[in-house]
């Protein structure tokens, strides 16, 4: 997949237990979902929409990466919703629509391009600032 292409891929399956981090925002799919990803979806971070059963759709990012747990022989797909649910959603059906590579989306944002020339980034490396 080239960096500028827009995706349109969706999947739906039951959320399975991952490493137990952020269980009110993070969701993992079963291996067969990851194994059936289209070839043009490479490792990376993507954004789109996710909905867990009867809950409203939420903005999300999804990380698709080679998983060191499987000695990098298998990919994993971890969905991170931009909403913290009151309860975990393990066992629920999660619907995910991947829209675009996050890198492509960020490169297209005019607000970020404006910041590129900001004086903050012109400061000598010998000066340390804490954001104020």
Coordinates of N, CA, C and O in Angstrom, one line a residue:
X1 N 0.8 -1.2 0.0 CA 0.0 0.0 0.0 C 0.9 1.2 0.0 O 1.8 1.4 0.8
X2 N 0.7 2.1 -0.9 CA 1.5 3.4 -0.9 C 1.0 4.3 0.1 O -0.2 4.3 0.5
X3 N 1.8 5.2 0.5 CA 1.5 6.1 1.6 C 0.4 7.1 1.4 O -0.3 7.6 2.3
X4 N 0.0 7.4 0.1 CA -1.0 8.3 -0.1 C -2.4 7.7 -0.4 O -3.4 8.4 -0.7
X5 N -2.5 6.4 -0.5 CA -3.8 5.8 -0.9 C -4.7 5.8 0.3 O -4.4 5.7 1.5
X6 N -6.0 5.9 0.0 CA -7.1 5.8 1.0 C -7.6 4.4 1.0 O -7.8 3.8 0.0
X7 N -7.8 3.9 2.2 CA -8.3 2.6 2.4 C -9.8 2.6 2.5 O -10.4 3.5 2.9
X8 N -10.3 1.4 2.3 CA -11.7 1.2 2.7 C -11.8 -0.3 3.0 O -12.1 -1.1 2.1
X9 N -11.5 -0.6 4.2 CA -11.5 -2.0 4.6 C -12.3 -2.1 5.9 O -12.1 -1.3 6.8
X10 N -13.1 -3.1 6.0 CA -13.9 -3.3 7.3 C -13.9 -4.8 7.7 O -13.7 -5.7 6.9
X11 N -14.0 -5.0 9.0 CA -14.1 -6.3 9.5 C -14.9 -6.3 10.7 O -15.2 -5.3 11.3
X12 N -15.4 -7.5 11.1 CA -16.3 -7.6 12.3 C -16.1 -9.0 12.9 O -16.1 -10.0 12.2
X13 N -15.8 -9.0 14.2 CA -15.7 -10.3 14.8 C -15.7 -10.0 16.4 O -15.8 -8.9 16.8
X14 N -15.6 -11.1 17.1 CA -15.6 -11.0 18.5 C -14.3 -10.5 19.1 O -13.2 -11.0 18.6
X15 N -14.3 -9.7 20.1 CA -13.1 -9.2 20.7 C -12.6 -10.3 21.6 O -13.3 -10.9 22.4
X16 N -11.3 -10.5 21.5 CA -10.6 -11.5 22.3 C -9.6 -10.9 23.3 O -9.2 -9.7 23.1
X17 N -9.3 -11.6 24.3 CA -8.4 -11.1 25.3 C -7.0 -10.9 24.8 O -6.5 -11.8 24.1
X18 N -6.4 -9.8 25.0 CA -5.0 -9.5 24.6 C -4.1 -9.6 25.8 O -4.1 -10.6 26.5
X19 N -3.4 -8.5 26.0 CA -2.4 -8.5 27.1 C -3.0 -7.8 28.4 O -2.4 -7.6 29.4
X20 N -4.3 -7.4 28.3 CA -5.0 -6.8 29.4 C -4.7 -5.4 29.7 O -5.0 -4.8 30.7
X21 N -4.1 -4.7 28.7 CA -3.9 -3.3 28.8 C -5.1 -2.5 28.3 O -5.6 -2.7 27.2
X22 N -5.5 -1.5 29.0 CA -6.5 -0.6 28.5 C -7.8 -1.2 28.0 O -8.3 -0.9 27.0
X23 N -8.3 -2.2 28.8 CA -9.4 -3.0 28.4 C -10.7 -2.3 28.1 O -11.6 -2.9 27.7
X24 N -10.8 -1.0 28.5 CA -12.0 -0.2 28.2 C -11.8 0.6 26.9 O -12.7 1.4 26.6
X25 N -10.7 0.5 26.3 CA -10.4 1.2 25.0 C -9.8 0.4 24.0 O -9.9 0.7 22.8
X26 N -9.1 -0.7 24.4 CA -8.3 -1.5 23.4 C -9.1 -2.8 23.1 O -9.7 -3.4 24.0
X27 N -9.0 -3.3 21.9 CA -9.6 -4.5 21.5 C -8.7 -5.3 20.5 O -8.1 -4.7 19.7
X28 N -8.7 -6.6 20.7 CA -7.9 -7.4 19.8 C -8.9 -8.4 19.1 O -9.9 -8.8 19.6
X29 N -8.5 -8.6 17.8 CA -9.3 -9.6 17.0 C -8.7 -11.0 17.0 O -7.5 -11.1 17.2
X30 N -9.5 -12.0 16.8 CA -9.0 -13.3 16.6 C -8.0 -13.4 15.5 O -8.0 -12.6 14.5
X31 N -7.1 -14.4 15.5 CA -6.1 -14.6 14.5 C -6.7 -14.6 13.1 O -6.1 -14.1 12.2
X32 N -7.8 -15.3 12.9 CA -8.3 -15.4 11.5 C -8.7 -14.1 10.9 O -8.6 -13.9 9.7
X33 N -9.1 -13.1 11.7 CA -9.3 -11.8 11.1 C -8.0 -11.2 10.6 O -8.0 -10.6 9.5
X34 N -7.0 -11.3 11.4 CA -5.7 -10.7 11.0 C -5.1 -11.4 9.8 O -4.6 -10.8 8.9
X35 N -5.3 -12.8 9.8 CA -4.8 -13.6 8.7 C -5.4 -13.3 7.4 O -4.9 -13.5 6.4
X36 N -6.7 -12.7 7.5 CA -7.4 -12.4 6.3 C -7.4 -11.0 5.8 O -8.1 -10.5 5.0
X37 N -6.4 -10.2 6.4 CA -6.3 -8.8 6.0 C -5.8 -8.8 4.6 O -5.0 -9.6 4.1
X38 N -6.3 -7.8 3.8 CA -5.8 -7.7 2.4 C -4.3 -7.5 2.4 O -3.7 -6.8 3.3
X39 N -3.7 -7.9 1.3 CA -2.2 -7.8 1.2 C -1.7 -6.4 1.2 O -0.6 -6.1 1.5
X40 N -2.6 -5.4 0.7 CA -2.1 -4.1 0.6 C -2.2 -3.3 1.9 O -1.8 -2.2 2.0
X41 N -2.6 -4.0 3.0 CA -2.6 -3.4 4.3 C -1.4 -3.9 5.0 O -1.3 -5.0 5.5
X42 N -0.4 -3.1 5.0 CA 0.9 -3.5 5.7 C 0.9 -3.1 7.1 O 0.0 -2.5 7.6
X43 N 2.0 -3.4 7.8 CA 2.2 -3.0 9.2 C 2.1 -1.5 9.3 O 2.7 -0.8 8.4
X44 N 1.4 -1.0 10.3 CA 1.3 0.4 10.5 C 0.2 0.8 11.4 O -0.5 -0.1 11.9
X45 N -0.1 2.1 11.4 CA -1.2 2.6 12.2 C -2.2 3.3 11.3 O -1.8 4.0 10.4
X46 N -3.4 2.9 11.5 CA -4.5 3.4 10.6 C -5.6 4.0 11.5 O -5.7 3.7 12.6
X47 N -6.4 4.9 10.8 CA -7.5 5.4 11.6 C -8.8 5.1 10.9 O -8.9 4.7 9.7
X48 N -9.9 5.2 11.7 CA -11.2 4.9 11.1 C -12.3 5.0 12.2 O -12.2 5.8 13.1
X49 N -13.2 4.1 12.1 CA -14.4 4.0 13.0 C -14.5 2.6 13.6 O -14.3 1.6 12.9
X50 N -15.0 2.5 14.8 CA -15.3 1.2 15.5 C -16.6 1.3 16.3 O -16.9 2.4 16.8
X51 N -17.3 0.2 16.3 CA -18.5 0.1 17.1 C -18.6 -1.2 17.7 O -18.4 -2.2 17.1
X52 N -18.8 -1.2 19.1 CA -18.9 -2.5 19.8 C -20.4 -2.7 20.1 O -21.0 -2.0 20.8
X53 N -21.0 -3.7 19.4 CA -22.4 -4.1 19.5 C -23.3 -2.9 19.5 O -23.4 -2.2 18.5
X54 N -24.0 -2.7 20.6 CA -25.1 -1.6 20.5 C -24.6 -0.2 20.8 O -25.3 0.7 20.9
X55 N -23.2 -0.1 21.0 CA -22.7 1.2 21.3 C -22.5 2.0 20.1 O -22.3 1.5 19.0
X56 N -22.5 3.3 20.2 CA -22.3 4.2 19.1 C -20.9 4.1 18.5 O -20.0 3.7 19.2
X57 N -20.8 4.3 17.2 CA -19.5 4.3 16.5 C -18.6 5.3 17.1 O -19.0 6.4 17.5
X58 N -17.3 5.0 17.3 CA -16.3 5.9 17.9 C -15.1 6.0 16.9 O -14.8 5.0 16.2
X59 N -14.5 7.1 16.9 CA -13.2 7.2 16.2 C -12.2 6.2 16.8 O -12.3 6.0 18.0
X60 N -11.3 5.7 16.0 CA -10.4 4.7 16.5 C -9.1 4.8 15.7 O -9.1 5.3 14.5
X61 N -8.1 4.3 16.2 CA -6.8 4.0 15.5 C -6.6 2.5 15.7 O -7.0 1.9 16.7
X62 N -6.0 1.9 14.7 CA -5.7 0.4 14.8 C -4.2 0.2 14.4 O -3.7 0.8 13.5
X63 N -3.6 -0.6 15.2 CA -2.2 -0.9 15.0 C -2.1 -2.3 14.4 O -2.6 -3.3 15.0
X64 N -1.5 -2.4 13.3 CA -1.3 -3.7 12.7 C 0.2 -3.9 12.6 O 0.9 -3.1 12.0
X65 N 0.6 -5.0 13.3 CA 2.1 -5.1 13.4 C 2.5 -6.6 13.6 O 1.6 -7.4 13.9
X66 N 3.7 -6.8 13.3 CA 4.3 -8.2 13.6 C 4.4 -8.3 15.1 O 4.9 -7.4 15.8
X67 N 3.9 -9.4 15.6 CA 3.8 -9.6 17.0 C 5.0 -10.4 17.6 O 5.2 -11.5 17.2
X68 N 5.8 -9.7 18.5 CA 7.0 -10.4 19.0 C 6.6 -11.6 19.9 O 7.4 -12.6 20.1
X69 N 5.4 -11.7 20.4 CA 4.9 -12.9 21.2 C 5.0 -14.1 20.3 O 5.3 -15.2 20.8
X70 N 4.7 -14.0 19.0 CA 4.8 -15.1 18.1 C 6.1 -15.1 17.3 O 6.1 -15.5 16.2
X71 N 7.1 -14.5 17.9 CA 8.4 -14.4 17.3 C 8.4 -13.7 15.9 O 9.1 -14.1 15.0
X72 N 7.5 -12.7 15.8 CA 7.3 -11.9 14.6 C 6.9 -12.8 13.3 O 7.2 -12.4 12.2
X73 N 6.3 -13.9 13.6 CA 5.8 -14.7 12.4 C 4.4 -14.5 12.1 O 3.9 -14.9 11.1
X74 N 3.6 -13.8 13.0 CA 2.2 -13.5 12.8 C 2.0 -12.0 13.1 O 2.7 -11.4 14.0
X75 N 1.0 -11.5 12.5 CA 0.6 -10.1 12.8 C -0.5 -10.1 13.8 O -1.2 -11.0 14.0
X76 N -0.6 -8.9 14.5 CA -1.7 -8.7 15.4 C -2.4 -7.4 15.0 O -1.8 -6.6 14.3
X77 N -3.6 -7.3 15.4 CA -4.4 -6.1 15.1 C -5.0 -5.6 16.4 O -5.9 -6.3 16.9
X78 N -4.6 -4.4 16.8 CA -5.1 -3.9 18.1 C -5.8 -2.6 17.8 O -5.2 -1.7 17.3
X79 N -7.1 -2.6 18.2 CA -7.9 -1.4 17.9 C -8.0 -0.6 19.2 O -8.3 -1.1 20.3
X80 N -7.8 0.7 19.1 CA -7.8 1.6 20.2 C -8.9 2.7 19.9 O -8.8 3.5 19.1
X81 N -10.0 2.6 20.7 CA -11.1 3.6 20.5 C -10.7 4.9 21.1 O -10.0 4.9 22.1
X82 N -11.2 6.0 20.6 CA -10.9 7.3 21.2 C -12.0 7.6 22.2 O -12.3 8.8 22.5
X83 N -12.5 6.6 22.9 CA -13.5 6.7 23.9 C -13.3 5.7 24.9 O -13.0 4.5 24.6
X84 N -13.4 6.0 26.2 CA -13.2 5.1 27.3 C -14.6 4.6 27.7 O -15.4 5.4 28.2
X85 N -14.9 3.3 27.4 CA -16.2 2.8 27.8 C -16.2 2.5 29.3 O -15.2 2.3 29.9
X86 N -17.4 2.5 29.9 CA -17.6 2.2 31.3 C -17.2 0.8 31.7 O -16.7 0.6 32.8
X87 N -17.3 -0.1 30.7 CA -17.0 -1.5 31.0 C -16.2 -2.1 29.8 O -16.3 -1.5 28.7
X88 N -15.4 -3.1 30.1 CA -14.7 -3.8 29.0 C -15.7 -4.3 28.0 O -16.9 -4.5 28.2
X89 N -15.2 -4.6 26.8 CA -16.1 -5.2 25.8 C -15.5 -6.5 25.2 O -15.7 -6.9 24.1
X90 N -14.8 -7.3 26.0 CA -14.4 -8.6 25.6 C -15.6 -9.5 25.4 O -16.6 -9.4 26.1
X91 N -15.5 -10.2 24.3 CA -16.6 -11.1 23.9 C -17.7 -10.5 23.1 O -18.5 -11.2 22.5
X92 N -17.7 -9.2 23.0 CA -18.7 -8.5 22.2 C -18.2 -8.5 20.7 O -17.0 -8.7 20.4
X93 N -19.1 -8.2 19.8 CA -18.8 -8.1 18.4 C -18.4 -6.7 18.1 O -19.1 -5.7 18.4
X94 N -17.2 -6.5 17.6 CA -16.6 -5.2 17.2 C -16.6 -5.1 15.7 O -16.1 -6.0 15.0
X95 N -17.1 -4.0 15.2 CA -17.1 -3.7 13.8 C -16.1 -2.5 13.6 O -16.2 -1.5 14.3
X96 N -15.2 -2.7 12.7 CA -14.1 -1.7 12.5 C -14.1 -1.4 11.0 O -14.1 -2.3 10.1
X97 N -14.0 -0.1 10.7 CA -13.8 0.4 9.3 C -12.5 1.2 9.3 O -12.4 2.2 9.9
X98 N -11.5 0.7 8.6 CA -10.2 1.4 8.4 C -10.4 2.3 7.2 O -10.8 1.9 6.1
X99 N -10.1 3.6 7.5 CA -10.3 4.6 6.5 C -9.0 5.0 5.8 O -8.9 5.0 4.5
X100 N -7.9 5.2 6.5 CA -6.7 5.7 5.9 C -5.5 5.4 6.9 O -5.7 5.3 8.1
X101 N -4.3 5.4 6.3 CA -3.1 5.3 7.1 C -3.0 6.6 7.9 O -3.3 7.7 7.4
X102 N -2.7 6.5 9.2 CA -2.6 7.7 10.0 C -1.5 8.6 9.5 O -1.7 9.8 9.6
X103 N -0.4 8.1 9.0 CA 0.6 8.9 8.5 C 0.1 9.8 7.3 O 0.4 11.0 7.3
X104 N -0.6 9.2 6.4 CA -1.2 9.9 5.3 C -2.1 11.0 5.8 O -2.1 12.1 5.3
X105 N -3.0 10.7 6.8 CA -3.9 11.7 7.3 C -3.2 12.8 7.9 O -3.6 14.0 7.7
X106 N -2.2 12.6 8.7 CA -1.4 13.6 9.3 C -0.7 14.5 8.3 O -0.7 15.7 8.4
X107 N -0.2 13.9 7.3 CA 0.5 14.7 6.3 C -0.4 15.6 5.5 O 0.0 16.7 5.0
X108 N -1.7 15.3 5.5 CA -2.7 16.1 4.8 C -3.3 17.2 5.6 O -4.1 18.0 5.1
X109 N -3.0 17.3 6.9 CA -3.6 18.3 7.7 C -2.9 19.7 7.6 O -1.8 19.8 8.0
X110 N -3.6 20.7 7.1 CA -3.0 22.0 7.0 C -2.5 22.6 8.3 O -1.5 23.3 8.3
X111 N -3.2 22.3 9.4 CA -2.8 22.8 10.7 C -1.4 22.4 11.1 O -0.7 23.1 11.7
X112 N -1.1 21.1 10.7 CA 0.2 20.6 11.1 C 1.3 21.2 10.2 O 2.4 21.4 10.7
X113 N 0.9 21.5 8.9 CA 1.9 22.1 8.1 C 2.3 23.5 8.5 O 3.4 23.9 8.4
X114 N 1.3 24.2 9.1 CA 1.6 25.6 9.6 C 2.6 25.5 10.8 O 3.4 26.4 10.9
X115 N 2.5 24.5 11.6 CA 3.4 24.3 12.7 C 4.8 24.0 12.3 O 5.8 24.3 13.1
X116 N 5.0 23.5 11.2 CA 6.3 23.1 10.7 C 7.4 24.2 10.8 O 8.5 24.0 11.2
X117 N 7.0 25.4 10.5 CA 7.9 26.6 10.5 C 7.8 27.4 11.8 O 8.4 28.4 11.9
X118 N 7.1 26.9 12.8 CA 7.0 27.6 14.1 C 8.4 27.8 14.7 O 9.3 27.0 14.6
X119 N 8.6 29.0 15.4 CA 9.8 29.3 16.0 C 10.2 28.3 17.1 O 11.4 28.1 17.4
X120 N 9.3 27.6 17.6 CA 9.6 26.6 18.6 C 10.6 25.6 18.1 O 11.5 25.1 18.8
X121 N 10.4 25.2 16.8 CA 11.3 24.2 16.2 C 12.6 24.8 15.7 O 13.5 24.1 15.2
X122 N 12.8 26.1 15.8 CA 14.0 26.8 15.4 C 15.0 27.0 16.5 O 16.0 27.5 16.3
X123 N 14.6 26.7 17.7 CA 15.4 26.9 18.9 C 16.6 26.0 18.9 O 16.6 24.9 18.5
X124 N 17.7 26.5 19.3 CA 19.0 25.8 19.4 C 18.8 24.5 20.2 O 18.1 24.5 21.3
X125 N 19.4 23.5 19.8 CA 19.3 22.2 20.6 C 19.9 22.3 22.0 O 19.6 21.5 22.8
X126 N 20.7 23.3 22.2 CA 21.3 23.4 23.5 C 20.3 24.0 24.6 O 20.6 23.9 25.8
X127 N 19.2 24.6 24.1 CA 18.2 25.1 25.0 C 17.1 24.1 25.2 O 16.6 23.5 24.2
X128 N 16.8 23.9 26.4 CA 15.7 22.9 26.7 C 14.5 23.7 27.2 O 14.6 24.6 28.0
X129 N 13.3 23.3 26.6 CA 12.1 23.9 27.0 C 11.1 22.9 27.4 O 11.2 21.7 26.9
X130 N 10.2 23.2 28.3 CA 9.3 22.2 28.8 C 7.9 22.4 28.2 O 6.9 22.0 28.8
X131 N 7.7 23.2 27.2 CA 6.4 23.4 26.6 C 5.7 24.6 26.9 O 4.6 24.9 26.5
X132 N 6.4 25.5 27.7 CA 5.8 26.8 28.1 C 6.5 27.9 27.4 O 7.6 27.9 27.1

